[in-house]
Amino acid sequence: MAEAKKDEPRLLIEVTDAEKRKNSEHGESFMAYSVHVKPSGGKVPMFDQPEYTVWRRFNEFNWLRQHLVLKHPEVVVPPLPSKRVLSIQKLVDNFGPEFVEERRVCLQRFLRRLAQHPLLSADDKFHQFMQLDSLSTDGGEIKARFEENMKRLAVAFKLKYQDSRFVDLKNYSDALSGNFSLLLAKYEKLNKRSLSVYQEFGNLAPVFSDWSLDEPEFGDVLQSTGHFMDNVSLSINERVEEENEKFVVPVKEYILFTDSLRAVIKKQEELEYLRERQEDLHTKKTAEMAELKKTPAERSFSFSALSARMFGDYPPEVLAQKVADLEQQVAEAYKGHEEARRENDRFSEAALKEIAYFNDVQLNDFRVLLQGYIRAQIAFSKKSISSWTNLKSVFDTMQS
């Protein structure tokens, strides 16, 4: 996300530690994360203390995000990692150090994105989350409302009219998800090959070490080569760890971000569906009133029209009441349609602005992501060249 200018007040946020705890009521284990917040560059509204440190479990992060999605449905709300990871390739330990560390990084990115967003950072629940030692999560009310909202948005709305702007955005979100997923898949394939190559360097280490026993004249050189191969083999681990935090985690985040983008698009479809239902109701009631005002002979065929022709129309006072009732229903339907139209228009314009903001952030993030990856590759290559050069100098000392 776009960085705040250095002279602007901002929040410095770090998720520093993770601690395994046990629920005193149910006895189940969970991870708690230490969130450290420090205002910087001047006074940040609603943050009066020089710093704050609170402990939060994942459910509380989830509660905060659900609240933000419900209150700000036009915003592409930053995603959270999945609560649990299932893999057919290996058993994932949700309390294992690798899983916990990746989650810590993801939670830190989530909070930093909220802090950088003009609307989300002003939300009162965000302030409570960052400051209060004990957090009230509304007894599950927000979770229930969020789940109900997700059920509604899961419905495939059959629309008579689709806003071309949101159709284009839907296609874009699908393409974005596909591109990031493909990028991640290709990286993992390349990474797997690199790990295999560097593992073979490790397998070479005992070859040179054993060989040194048979060559006393340059045994030290061979022994040094064996140690070098061990170090080369281990060096890939540091690179993989750095790339996981600075490349893999952000790419995974953007794959989840596309789900947030689709949720905004689905909300617009829901509002358009509600507008069309109100429009249909108004059209129906208007037609019923027009039909009722006709004489029995003029009315379209129906059992009520046929009955009026055979046995006479409604008594004048009854007909007048029916017309009055329909006029009220037409007015209410018109009012309902206008309110639905205005809400759809308001939401659409706000959502388009938020999506434009998201796109600007995404382009900047992608540039930073690739630049960082390139710099990491250059640094690793320079380090490798230096190591190989040092090994060469060892062989240069051998007598010909």
Coordinates of C-alpha atoms in Angstrom, one line a residue:
M1 CA 0.0 0.0 0.0
A2 CA 1.1 3.5 -0.6
E3 CA 3.5 4.8 2.0
A4 CA 2.6 7.8 4.1
K5 CA 4.9 10.8 3.6
K6 CA 7.6 11.1 6.2
D7 CA 6.3 14.3 7.6
E8 CA 2.7 13.1 8.0
P9 CA 1.5 11.6 11.3
R10 CA 1.2 7.8 11.0
L11 CA 1.0 4.6 13.0
L12 CA 4.1 2.4 13.2
I13 CA 2.7 -1.1 13.7
E14 CA 4.5 -4.3 14.5
V15 CA 3.2 -7.8 15.4
T16 CA 6.3 -8.7 17.3
D17 CA 5.7 -12.0 19.1
A18 CA 3.4 -15.1 19.2
E19 CA 2.6 -17.0 22.3
K20 CA 0.7 -20.3 22.7
R21 CA -2.1 -20.0 25.3
K22 CA -5.0 -22.1 26.5
N23 CA -8.6 -21.0 26.9
S24 CA -9.4 -21.2 30.6
E25 CA -13.1 -21.9 29.9
H26 CA -12.9 -24.6 27.2
G27 CA -9.3 -25.7 27.6
E28 CA -8.5 -25.3 23.8
S29 CA -5.1 -24.0 22.7
F30 CA -4.7 -20.9 20.6
M31 CA -2.0 -18.5 19.5
A32 CA -1.9 -14.9 20.8
Y33 CA 0.0 -12.2 19.0
S34 CA 1.6 -9.1 20.5
V35 CA 0.6 -5.9 18.6
H36 CA 2.8 -2.9 19.2
V37 CA 1.6 0.5 18.0
K38 CA 3.5 3.7 18.1
P39 CA 2.3 7.1 16.7
S40 CA 5.0 8.8 14.7
G41 CA 5.6 12.1 12.9
G42 CA 3.1 14.0 15.0
K43 CA -0.2 13.5 16.8
V44 CA -2.4 10.8 15.3
P45 CA -6.1 11.4 15.9
M46 CA -7.5 9.1 18.7
F47 CA -4.1 7.8 19.7
D48 CA -3.0 9.9 22.7
Q49 CA -0.4 7.6 24.3
P50 CA 3.2 7.4 23.1
E51 CA 2.7 3.7 22.4
Y52 CA 0.4 0.8 22.9
T53 CA 1.0 -3.0 23.3
V54 CA -2.0 -5.4 23.2
W55 CA -2.3 -9.1 22.8
R56 CA -4.8 -10.4 20.2
R57 CA -5.8 -13.9 19.0
F58 CA -6.7 -14.6 15.4
N59 CA -10.5 -14.6 16.2
E60 CA -10.2 -11.0 17.2
F61 CA -8.4 -10.0 14.0
N62 CA -11.3 -11.8 12.2
W63 CA -13.9 -10.0 14.2
L64 CA -12.3 -6.6 13.2
R65 CA -12.3 -7.5 9.6
Q66 CA -15.9 -8.7 9.6
H67 CA -17.0 -5.5 11.2
L68 CA -15.1 -3.4 8.6
V69 CA -16.7 -5.4 5.7
L70 CA -20.2 -4.9 7.1
K71 CA -19.7 -1.2 7.9
H72 CA -17.8 -0.3 4.7
P73 CA -19.1 -2.7 2.0
E74 CA -17.8 -0.3 -0.7
V75 CA -14.2 -0.8 0.4
V76 CA -11.9 -3.5 -0.8
V77 CA -11.1 -4.5 2.8
P78 CA -7.6 -6.1 3.2
P79 CA -7.8 -9.9 3.6
L80 CA -6.7 -12.1 6.4
P81 CA -4.9 -15.5 6.0
S82 CA -7.1 -18.6 6.3
K83 CA -7.7 -19.7 9.9
R84 CA -6.6 -23.2 9.1
V85 CA -4.4 -24.6 6.4
L86 CA -5.2 -27.9 4.8
S87 CA -2.7 -29.6 2.5
I88 CA -2.9 -32.9 0.7
Q89 CA 0.9 -32.9 0.4
K90 CA 1.8 -32.5 4.0
L91 CA 0.3 -32.2 7.5
V92 CA 0.3 -28.5 8.5
D93 CA 0.9 -27.8 12.2
N94 CA -1.1 -24.6 13.0
F95 CA 1.2 -24.2 16.1
G96 CA 4.4 -24.9 14.2
P97 CA 7.1 -22.2 14.0
E98 CA 6.8 -21.8 10.2
F99 CA 3.1 -21.5 10.2
V100 CA 3.0 -19.1 13.1
E101 CA 5.8 -16.9 11.6
E102 CA 4.0 -16.6 8.2
R103 CA 0.7 -15.8 10.0
R104 CA 2.5 -13.1 12.1
V105 CA 3.8 -11.5 8.9
C106 CA 0.3 -11.6 7.4
L107 CA -1.4 -10.1 10.4
Q108 CA 1.2 -7.3 10.5
R109 CA 0.5 -6.5 6.8
F110 CA -3.2 -6.5 7.5
L111 CA -3.0 -4.0 10.3
R112 CA -0.6 -1.8 8.4
R113 CA -2.9 -1.7 5.4
L114 CA -5.8 -0.7 7.7
A115 CA -3.7 2.1 9.2
Q116 CA -2.9 3.5 5.8
H117 CA -6.5 3.5 4.5
P118 CA -8.2 6.9 5.1
L119 CA -11.6 5.4 5.9
L120 CA -10.7 2.2 7.7
S121 CA -8.1 3.8 9.9
A122 CA -10.7 6.2 11.3
D123 CA -13.1 3.4 12.3
D124 CA -13.8 3.3 16.1
K125 CA -13.5 -0.5 16.2
F126 CA -10.0 -0.2 14.7
H127 CA -9.0 2.2 17.5
Q128 CA -10.4 -0.2 20.1
F129 CA -8.5 -3.1 18.6
M130 CA -5.2 -1.3 18.7
Q131 CA -5.6 0.2 22.2
L132 CA -7.8 -1.7 24.6
D133 CA -6.3 -4.6 26.6
S134 CA -9.7 -6.3 26.8
L135 CA -11.7 -6.3 23.6
S136 CA -15.5 -6.8 23.5
T137 CA -16.5 -8.7 20.3
D138 CA -20.2 -8.2 20.7
G139 CA -21.0 -11.7 21.7
G140 CA -20.9 -13.1 18.2
E141 CA -23.4 -10.6 16.8
I142 CA -21.0 -9.3 14.1
K143 CA -20.0 -12.9 13.2
A144 CA -23.7 -13.8 12.7
R145 CA -24.4 -10.7 10.6
F146 CA -21.2 -11.3 8.5
E147 CA -22.2 -14.9 7.8
E148 CA -25.7 -13.9 6.8
N149 CA -24.2 -11.2 4.5
M150 CA -21.9 -13.8 2.9
K151 CA -24.9 -16.1 2.3
R152 CA -26.8 -13.4 0.5
L153 CA -23.8 -12.5 -1.6
A154 CA -23.3 -16.2 -2.5
V155 CA -26.6 -16.1 -4.4
A156 CA -26.3 -15.8 -8.2
F157 CA -28.4 -12.7 -8.9
K158 CA -30.2 -12.8 -12.3
L159 CA -30.2 -9.2 -13.4
K160 CA -31.9 -7.6 -16.4
Y161 CA -29.3 -4.8 -16.4
Q162 CA -25.6 -5.2 -15.6
D163 CA -23.4 -2.1 -15.1
S164 CA -20.6 -2.5 -17.7
R165 CA -18.1 -0.9 -15.3
F166 CA -18.6 -3.7 -12.7
V167 CA -18.7 -6.4 -15.4
D168 CA -15.3 -5.2 -16.5
L169 CA -14.1 -5.2 -12.9
K170 CA -15.4 -8.8 -12.4
N171 CA -13.4 -9.9 -15.4
Y172 CA -10.4 -8.0 -14.1
S173 CA -10.6 -9.6 -10.7
D174 CA -10.7 -13.1 -12.3
A175 CA -7.7 -12.3 -14.4
L176 CA -5.8 -10.8 -11.5
S177 CA -6.4 -13.8 -9.4
G178 CA -5.4 -16.1 -12.2
N179 CA -2.2 -14.1 -12.9
F180 CA -1.1 -14.0 -9.3
S181 CA -1.9 -17.7 -8.8
L182 CA 0.2 -18.6 -11.9
L183 CA 3.0 -16.4 -10.7
L184 CA 3.0 -18.2 -7.3
A185 CA 2.8 -21.7 -9.0
K186 CA 5.8 -20.9 -11.3
Y187 CA 7.8 -19.5 -8.4
E188 CA 7.2 -22.6 -6.3
K189 CA 8.2 -24.8 -9.2
L190 CA 11.4 -22.8 -9.6
N191 CA 12.1 -22.7 -5.9
K192 CA 11.7 -26.5 -5.7
R193 CA 14.3 -26.9 -8.4
S194 CA 16.7 -24.5 -6.6
L195 CA 16.3 -26.4 -3.4
S196 CA 17.1 -29.6 -5.2
V197 CA 20.3 -28.2 -6.7
Y198 CA 21.5 -26.8 -3.4
Q199 CA 20.8 -30.0 -1.7
E200 CA 23.1 -31.7 -4.1
F201 CA 25.9 -29.3 -3.1
G202 CA 25.4 -30.6 0.4
N203 CA 25.7 -34.1 -0.8
L204 CA 29.1 -33.2 -2.3
A205 CA 30.4 -32.1 1.1
P206 CA 31.2 -35.6 2.5
V207 CA 32.8 -36.5 -0.9
F208 CA 35.5 -33.9 -0.5
S209 CA 35.9 -34.5 3.2
D210 CA 36.5 -38.2 2.7
W211 CA 38.7 -37.5 -0.3
S212 CA 40.9 -35.3 1.9
L213 CA 41.9 -38.3 3.9
D214 CA 43.5 -39.9 0.8
E215 CA 45.3 -36.8 -0.3
P216 CA 47.5 -35.6 2.5
E217 CA 49.4 -33.1 0.3
F218 CA 46.2 -31.0 -0.3
G219 CA 43.9 -32.5 2.2
D220 CA 43.3 -29.1 3.8
V221 CA 42.1 -27.7 0.5
L222 CA 39.7 -30.6 0.0
Q223 CA 38.5 -30.3 3.6
S224 CA 37.9 -26.6 3.0
T225 CA 36.0 -27.4 -0.2
G226 CA 33.7 -29.8 1.8
H227 CA 32.9 -27.1 4.3
F228 CA 32.3 -24.7 1.5
M229 CA 29.8 -27.1 -0.1
D230 CA 28.0 -27.4 3.2
N231 CA 27.7 -23.6 3.5
V232 CA 26.5 -23.3 -0.1
S233 CA 23.8 -25.9 0.6
L234 CA 22.6 -24.0 3.7
S235 CA 22.7 -20.6 2.1
I236 CA 19.5 -21.4 0.1
N237 CA 17.5 -21.6 3.4
E238 CA 18.2 -17.9 4.2
R239 CA 17.2 -16.9 0.7
V240 CA 14.0 -19.0 0.8
E241 CA 13.0 -17.5 4.2
E242 CA 13.5 -13.9 3.0
E243 CA 11.6 -14.6 -0.3
N244 CA 8.8 -16.2 1.7
E245 CA 8.2 -13.0 3.7
K246 CA 8.9 -10.4 0.9
F247 CA 7.5 -12.3 -2.1
V248 CA 5.4 -15.3 -1.4
V249 CA 3.3 -13.8 1.4
P250 CA 2.5 -10.6 -0.6
V251 CA 1.5 -12.7 -3.6
K252 CA -0.8 -14.9 -1.5
E253 CA -2.2 -11.8 0.0
Y254 CA -3.2 -10.5 -3.4
I255 CA -4.8 -13.7 -4.4
L256 CA -7.0 -13.2 -1.3
F257 CA -7.4 -9.6 -2.1
T258 CA -9.3 -10.5 -5.3
D259 CA -11.9 -12.2 -3.1
S260 CA -12.4 -8.9 -1.3
L261 CA -12.7 -7.2 -4.7
R262 CA -15.3 -9.7 -5.8
A263 CA -17.3 -9.1 -2.6
V264 CA -17.6 -5.4 -3.5
I265 CA -18.8 -6.3 -7.0
K266 CA -21.3 -8.8 -5.6
K267 CA -22.7 -6.1 -3.3
Q268 CA -23.3 -3.9 -6.3
E269 CA -25.1 -6.8 -8.0
E270 CA -27.3 -7.3 -4.9
L271 CA -28.2 -3.6 -4.8
E272 CA -29.1 -3.7 -8.5
Y273 CA -31.2 -6.8 -7.9
L274 CA -33.1 -5.0 -5.1
R275 CA -33.6 -2.0 -7.4
E276 CA -35.0 -4.1 -10.2
R277 CA -37.4 -5.9 -7.8
Q278 CA -38.7 -2.5 -6.6
E279 CA -39.0 -1.4 -10.2
D280 CA -41.0 -4.5 -11.1
L281 CA -43.2 -4.0 -8.1
H282 CA -43.9 -0.4 -9.2
T283 CA -44.6 -1.4 -12.7
K284 CA -47.0 -4.2 -11.5
K285 CA -48.9 -1.9 -9.2
T286 CA -49.2 0.8 -11.8
A287 CA -50.6 -1.7 -14.3
E288 CA -53.1 -3.0 -11.7
M289 CA -54.3 0.5 -11.0
A290 CA -54.7 1.4 -14.7
E291 CA -56.6 -1.9 -15.3
L292 CA -58.9 -1.2 -12.3
K293 CA -59.8 2.2 -13.6
K294 CA -61.1 0.8 -16.9
T295 CA -64.6 -0.3 -17.5
P296 CA -65.3 -4.0 -17.3
A297 CA -65.5 -4.3 -21.1
E298 CA -62.1 -2.6 -21.5
R299 CA -60.2 -4.7 -19.0
S300 CA -57.9 -7.5 -20.1
F301 CA -59.2 -11.0 -19.6
S302 CA -59.1 -12.3 -16.1
F303 CA -61.5 -14.0 -13.8
S304 CA -62.2 -10.7 -11.9
A305 CA -62.8 -8.9 -15.3
L306 CA -65.1 -11.8 -16.5
S307 CA -67.0 -11.7 -13.2
A308 CA -67.5 -7.9 -13.5
R309 CA -68.9 -8.3 -17.0
M310 CA -71.3 -11.1 -16.0
F311 CA -72.4 -9.8 -12.6
G312 CA -71.5 -6.1 -12.6
D313 CA -68.6 -4.1 -11.4
Y314 CA -67.6 -3.3 -7.9
P315 CA -69.9 -1.0 -6.0
P316 CA -68.6 2.6 -6.5
E317 CA -67.5 3.0 -2.9
V318 CA -65.6 -0.4 -3.0
L319 CA -64.0 0.5 -6.4
A320 CA -63.0 3.9 -5.0
Q321 CA -61.3 2.2 -2.0
K322 CA -59.5 -0.3 -4.2
V323 CA -58.2 2.5 -6.4
A324 CA -57.1 4.5 -3.4
D325 CA -55.3 1.5 -1.9
L326 CA -53.5 0.8 -5.2
E327 CA -52.6 4.5 -5.6
Q328 CA -51.0 4.2 -2.1
Q329 CA -49.2 1.0 -3.1
V330 CA -48.0 2.6 -6.3
A331 CA -46.6 5.6 -4.4
E332 CA -44.9 3.3 -1.9
A333 CA -43.4 1.2 -4.7
Y334 CA -42.2 4.3 -6.4
K335 CA -40.6 5.6 -3.2
G336 CA -39.0 2.2 -2.6
H337 CA -37.6 2.1 -6.1
E338 CA -36.2 5.7 -5.9
E339 CA -34.5 4.8 -2.5
A340 CA -33.1 1.6 -4.0
R341 CA -31.9 3.5 -7.1
R342 CA -30.2 6.2 -5.0
E343 CA -28.6 3.6 -2.8
N344 CA -27.3 1.7 -5.7
D345 CA -26.0 4.9 -7.4
R346 CA -24.3 6.0 -4.1
F347 CA -22.7 2.7 -3.5
S348 CA -21.5 2.3 -7.1
E349 CA -19.8 5.7 -7.1
A350 CA -18.2 5.1 -3.7
A351 CA -17.1 1.6 -4.7
L352 CA -15.6 2.8 -8.0
K353 CA -13.5 5.4 -6.1
E354 CA -12.4 2.7 -3.6
I355 CA -11.5 0.3 -6.4
A356 CA -9.5 3.0 -8.2
Y357 CA -7.6 3.5 -4.9
F358 CA -7.1 -0.2 -4.6
N359 CA -5.7 -0.4 -8.2
D360 CA -3.3 2.5 -7.5
V361 CA -2.1 0.7 -4.4
Q362 CA -1.9 -2.7 -6.2
L363 CA 0.3 -1.2 -9.0
N364 CA 2.7 0.4 -6.5
D365 CA 2.8 -2.9 -4.5
F366 CA 3.5 -4.9 -7.6
R367 CA 6.4 -2.6 -8.6
V368 CA 7.9 -2.7 -5.1
L369 CA 7.4 -6.5 -5.0
L370 CA 9.3 -7.2 -8.2
Q371 CA 12.0 -4.6 -7.4
G372 CA 12.5 -6.2 -4.1
Y373 CA 12.7 -9.7 -5.6
I374 CA 15.2 -8.5 -8.2
R375 CA 17.4 -6.9 -5.5
A376 CA 17.3 -10.0 -3.4
Q377 CA 18.4 -12.1 -6.4
I378 CA 21.2 -9.7 -7.2
A379 CA 22.4 -9.7 -3.5
F380 CA 22.3 -13.5 -3.4
S381 CA 24.2 -13.8 -6.6
K382 CA 26.8 -11.3 -5.5
K383 CA 27.2 -13.3 -2.2
S384 CA 27.5 -16.5 -4.2
I385 CA 30.1 -15.0 -6.5
S386 CA 32.1 -13.8 -3.5
S387 CA 32.0 -17.3 -2.0
W388 CA 33.1 -19.1 -5.1
T389 CA 35.9 -16.5 -5.6
N390 CA 37.1 -17.2 -2.1
L391 CA 37.1 -21.0 -2.9
K392 CA 39.0 -20.3 -6.1
S393 CA 41.7 -18.5 -4.1
V394 CA 42.1 -21.5 -1.9
F395 CA 42.8 -23.7 -4.9
D396 CA 45.1 -21.0 -6.3
T397 CA 47.4 -21.7 -3.3
M398 CA 47.9 -25.3 -4.3
Q399 CA 51.3 -26.2 -5.7
S400 CA 51.2 -27.1 -9.4

